Coordinates of C-alpha atoms in Angstrom, one line a residue:
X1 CA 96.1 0.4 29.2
X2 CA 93.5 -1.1 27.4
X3 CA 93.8 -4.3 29.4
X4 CA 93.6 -2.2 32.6
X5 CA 90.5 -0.7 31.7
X6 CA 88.9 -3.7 30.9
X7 CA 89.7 -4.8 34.3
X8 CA 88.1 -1.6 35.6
X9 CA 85.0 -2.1 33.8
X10 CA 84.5 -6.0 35.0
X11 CA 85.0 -4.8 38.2
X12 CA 82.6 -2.1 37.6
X13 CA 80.2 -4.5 36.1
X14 CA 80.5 -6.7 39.2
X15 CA 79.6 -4.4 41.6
X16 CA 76.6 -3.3 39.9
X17 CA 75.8 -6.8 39.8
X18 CA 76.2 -7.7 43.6
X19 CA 74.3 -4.4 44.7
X20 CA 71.2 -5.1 43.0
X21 CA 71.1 -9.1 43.9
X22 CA 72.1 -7.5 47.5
X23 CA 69.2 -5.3 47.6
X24 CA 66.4 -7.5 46.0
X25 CA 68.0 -10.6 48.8
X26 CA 67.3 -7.5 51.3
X27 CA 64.1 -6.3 50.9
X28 CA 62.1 -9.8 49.8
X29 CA 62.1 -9.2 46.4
X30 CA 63.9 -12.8 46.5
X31 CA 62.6 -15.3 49.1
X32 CA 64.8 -17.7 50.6
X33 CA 65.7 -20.8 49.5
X34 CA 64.6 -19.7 45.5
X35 CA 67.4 -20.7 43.1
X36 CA 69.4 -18.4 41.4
X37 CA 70.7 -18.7 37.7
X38 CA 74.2 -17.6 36.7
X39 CA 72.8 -18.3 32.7
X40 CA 69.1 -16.2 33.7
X41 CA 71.2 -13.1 35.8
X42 CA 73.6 -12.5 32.9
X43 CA 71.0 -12.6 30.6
X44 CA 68.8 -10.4 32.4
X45 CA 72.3 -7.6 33.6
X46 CA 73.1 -8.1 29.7
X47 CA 76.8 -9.4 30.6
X48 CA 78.8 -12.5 31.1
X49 CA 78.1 -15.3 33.4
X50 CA 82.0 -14.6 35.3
X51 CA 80.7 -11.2 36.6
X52 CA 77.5 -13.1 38.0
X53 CA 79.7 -15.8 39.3
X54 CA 82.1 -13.0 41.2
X55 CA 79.1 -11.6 42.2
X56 CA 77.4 -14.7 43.8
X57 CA 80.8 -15.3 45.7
X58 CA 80.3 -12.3 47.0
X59 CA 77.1 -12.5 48.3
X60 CA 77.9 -16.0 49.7
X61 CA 80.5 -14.1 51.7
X62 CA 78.3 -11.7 52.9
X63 CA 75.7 -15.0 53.8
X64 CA 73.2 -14.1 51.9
X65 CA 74.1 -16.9 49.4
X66 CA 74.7 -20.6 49.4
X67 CA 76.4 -22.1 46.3
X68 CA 76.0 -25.9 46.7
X69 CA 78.7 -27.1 44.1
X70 CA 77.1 -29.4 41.3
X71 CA 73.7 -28.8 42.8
X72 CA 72.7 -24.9 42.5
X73 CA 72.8 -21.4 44.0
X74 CA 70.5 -20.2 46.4
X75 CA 69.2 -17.5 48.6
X76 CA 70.1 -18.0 52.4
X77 CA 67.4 -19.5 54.3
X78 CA 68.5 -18.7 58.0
X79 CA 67.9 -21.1 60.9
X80 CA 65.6 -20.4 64.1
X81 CA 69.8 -20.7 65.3
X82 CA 71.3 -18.3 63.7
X83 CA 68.5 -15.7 63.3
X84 CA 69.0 -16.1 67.1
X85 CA 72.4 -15.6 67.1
X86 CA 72.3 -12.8 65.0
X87 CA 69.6 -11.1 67.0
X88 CA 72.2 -11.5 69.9
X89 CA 74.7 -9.7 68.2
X90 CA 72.0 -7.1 67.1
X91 CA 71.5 -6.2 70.7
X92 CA 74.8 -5.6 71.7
X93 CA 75.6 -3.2 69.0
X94 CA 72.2 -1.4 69.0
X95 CA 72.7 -0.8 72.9
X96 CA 76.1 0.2 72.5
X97 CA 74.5 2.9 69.6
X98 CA 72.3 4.1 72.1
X99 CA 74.8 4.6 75.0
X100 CA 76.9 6.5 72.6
X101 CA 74.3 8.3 71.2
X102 CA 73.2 9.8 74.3
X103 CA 77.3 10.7 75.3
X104 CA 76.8 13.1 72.1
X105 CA 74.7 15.9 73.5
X106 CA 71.7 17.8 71.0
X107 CA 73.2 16.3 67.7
X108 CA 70.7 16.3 64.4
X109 CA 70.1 12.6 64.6
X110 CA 67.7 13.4 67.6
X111 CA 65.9 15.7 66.3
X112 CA 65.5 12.9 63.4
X113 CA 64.4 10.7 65.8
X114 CA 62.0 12.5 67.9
X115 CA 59.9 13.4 64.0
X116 CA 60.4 9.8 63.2
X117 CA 58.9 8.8 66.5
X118 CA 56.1 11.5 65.8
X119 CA 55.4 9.8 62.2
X120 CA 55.3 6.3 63.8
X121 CA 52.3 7.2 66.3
X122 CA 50.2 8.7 63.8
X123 CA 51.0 5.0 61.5
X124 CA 50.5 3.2 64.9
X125 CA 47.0 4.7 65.3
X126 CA 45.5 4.0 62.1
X127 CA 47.0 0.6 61.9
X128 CA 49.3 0.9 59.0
X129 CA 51.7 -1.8 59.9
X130 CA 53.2 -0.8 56.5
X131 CA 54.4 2.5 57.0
X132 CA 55.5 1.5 60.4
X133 CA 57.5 -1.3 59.3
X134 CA 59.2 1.7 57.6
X135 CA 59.9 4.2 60.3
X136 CA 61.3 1.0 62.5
X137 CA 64.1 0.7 60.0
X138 CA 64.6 4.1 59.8
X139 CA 64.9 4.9 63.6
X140 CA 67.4 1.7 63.8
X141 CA 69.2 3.4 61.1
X142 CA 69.2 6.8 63.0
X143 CA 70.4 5.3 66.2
X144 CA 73.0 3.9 64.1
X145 CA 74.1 6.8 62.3
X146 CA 73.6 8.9 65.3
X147 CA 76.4 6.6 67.5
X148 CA 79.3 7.7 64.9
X149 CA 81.2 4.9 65.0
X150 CA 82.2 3.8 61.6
X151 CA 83.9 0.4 63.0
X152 CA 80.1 -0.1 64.5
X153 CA 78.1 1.0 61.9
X154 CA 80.5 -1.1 58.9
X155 CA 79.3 -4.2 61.5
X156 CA 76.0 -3.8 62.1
X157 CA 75.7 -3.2 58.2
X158 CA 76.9 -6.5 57.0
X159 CA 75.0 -8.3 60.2
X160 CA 71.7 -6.5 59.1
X161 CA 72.5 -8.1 55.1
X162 CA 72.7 -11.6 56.6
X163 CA 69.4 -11.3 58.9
X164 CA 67.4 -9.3 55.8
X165 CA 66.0 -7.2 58.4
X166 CA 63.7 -5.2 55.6
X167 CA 62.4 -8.9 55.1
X168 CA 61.9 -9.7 59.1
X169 CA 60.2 -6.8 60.0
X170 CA 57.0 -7.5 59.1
X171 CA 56.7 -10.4 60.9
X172 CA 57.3 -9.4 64.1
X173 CA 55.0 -6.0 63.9
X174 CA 52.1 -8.7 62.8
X175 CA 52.1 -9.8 66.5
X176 CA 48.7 -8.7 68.1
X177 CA 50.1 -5.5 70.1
X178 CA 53.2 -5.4 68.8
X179 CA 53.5 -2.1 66.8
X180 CA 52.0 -0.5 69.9
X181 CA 54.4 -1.8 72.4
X182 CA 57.4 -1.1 69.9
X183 CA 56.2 2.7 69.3
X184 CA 56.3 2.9 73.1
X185 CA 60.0 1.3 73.7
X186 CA 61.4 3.2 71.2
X187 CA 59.9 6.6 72.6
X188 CA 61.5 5.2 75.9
X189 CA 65.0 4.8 74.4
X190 CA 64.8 7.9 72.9
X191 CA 63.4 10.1 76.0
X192 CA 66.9 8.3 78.4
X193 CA 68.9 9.3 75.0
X194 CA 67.9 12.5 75.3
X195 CA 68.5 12.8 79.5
X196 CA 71.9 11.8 78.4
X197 CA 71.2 8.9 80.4
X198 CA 73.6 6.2 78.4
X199 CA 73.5 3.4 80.8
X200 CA 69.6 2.6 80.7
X201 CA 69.3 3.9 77.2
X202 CA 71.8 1.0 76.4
X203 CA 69.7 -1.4 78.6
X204 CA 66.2 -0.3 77.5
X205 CA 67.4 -0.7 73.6
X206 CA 68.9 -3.9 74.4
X207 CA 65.4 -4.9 75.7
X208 CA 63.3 -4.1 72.9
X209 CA 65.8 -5.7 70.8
X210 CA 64.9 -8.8 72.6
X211 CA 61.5 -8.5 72.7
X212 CA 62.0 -8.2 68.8
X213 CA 63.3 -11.3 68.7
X214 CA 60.7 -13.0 71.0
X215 CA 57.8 -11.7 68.4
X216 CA 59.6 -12.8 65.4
X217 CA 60.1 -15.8 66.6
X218 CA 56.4 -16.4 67.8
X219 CA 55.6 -15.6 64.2
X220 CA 58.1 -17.6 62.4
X221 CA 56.5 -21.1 60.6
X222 CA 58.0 -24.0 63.2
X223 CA 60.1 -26.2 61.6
X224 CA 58.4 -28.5 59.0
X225 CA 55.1 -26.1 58.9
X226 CA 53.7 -24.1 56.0
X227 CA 55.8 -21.1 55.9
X228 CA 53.6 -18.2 57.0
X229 CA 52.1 -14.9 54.6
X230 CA 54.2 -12.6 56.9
X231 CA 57.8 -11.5 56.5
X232 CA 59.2 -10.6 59.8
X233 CA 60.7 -7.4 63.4
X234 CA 60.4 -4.3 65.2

């Protein structure tokens, strides 16, 4: 018994572990590319390094961590590639959200997202890129939600962990005109969403994902530059 509830309490230990590394990978608390210590985390979490070392493993499996055997561990640095090719996938599930959002009828989420969209012109018009940058994770999130499909939602979950969208957004919305134009395309989404039309909410949301990825990319360092003061998407 005592054995077992050891077990329990490693496993405990480790979780804690991997969802505060997760959420400090997330939001850009960690950049990428910076090293991290197994001796420094268990120092810091007060625990053992094999915790931290389950932990990292983890994370690797969610790609948010590369362990380079004999050299290091560090945070994920995504290629211009794959940001792309997660972007792509980003599309097709936020479009299908959309379409099946709009199948529902009047459900809360809506309502959600027509105050979110309310909050996001009034940050729009006095420039506060920050507060925006909020609201455009939160009305993904809604659309997400709202679409109530767990098998969707558990997917776009881990693909939003391996792009660090909290960490992208910025960059994207510091395009001249962007948080304007973003404001207006998601008002669009939701207005077809809302007309219970699914097949041009779908397209529409597809399309602002991809002009998402066009101004991310436009503010992304090229490679061998400086990196820029940004961090990234709307």
């Amino acid at each position: 018994m005592a054995e077992g509830t050891g077990g329990s309490a490693n496993r405990s230990i480790q979780a804690q572990v991997i969802a505060e590394m997760r959420g400090r990978i997330i939001s850009g608390e960690i950049d990428p590319g910076d090293p991290l210590s197994e001796l420094a985390l268990a120092e810091e979490f007060g625990v053992s390094r094999t915790p931290v070392r389950e932990a990292l493993k983890q994370l690797q499996t969610e790609g948010l961590v590369e362990i380079r055997p004999r050299v290091g561990t560090f945070v994920t640095t995504p290629s211009r590639r794959e940001i792309t090719e997660l972007f792509e996938m980003k599309e097709l599930l936020e479009g299908a959200a959309a379409r099946l959002l709009a199948q529902r009828g009047r459900v809360p989420e809506i309502d959600r997202l027509q105050e979110n969209l309310r909050e996001a012109d009034a940050a729009v018009a006095r420039d506060d890129h920050e507060r925006y940058a909020e609201l455009v994770g939160e009305f993904h999130d809604l659309l997400i939600t709202g679409a109530d499909n767990h098998k969707l939602e558990a997917h776009y979950r881990t693909l939003m962990n391996q792009l660090a969208y909290s960490r992208l957004v910025k960059t994207s919305l510091s395009q001249p005109g962007r948080p304007l134009q973003s404001d207006r395309e998601h008002h669009l989404v939701v207005e077809l969403i809302v007309e219970k039309d699914g097949d041009s909410a779908e397209q529409v949301m597809r399309e602002h994902v991809r002009a998402s990825r066009r101004a991310l990319m436009a503010g992304l360092p090229t490679p061998g530059s400086q990196p820029s003061t940004g961090t990234a998407g709307a």
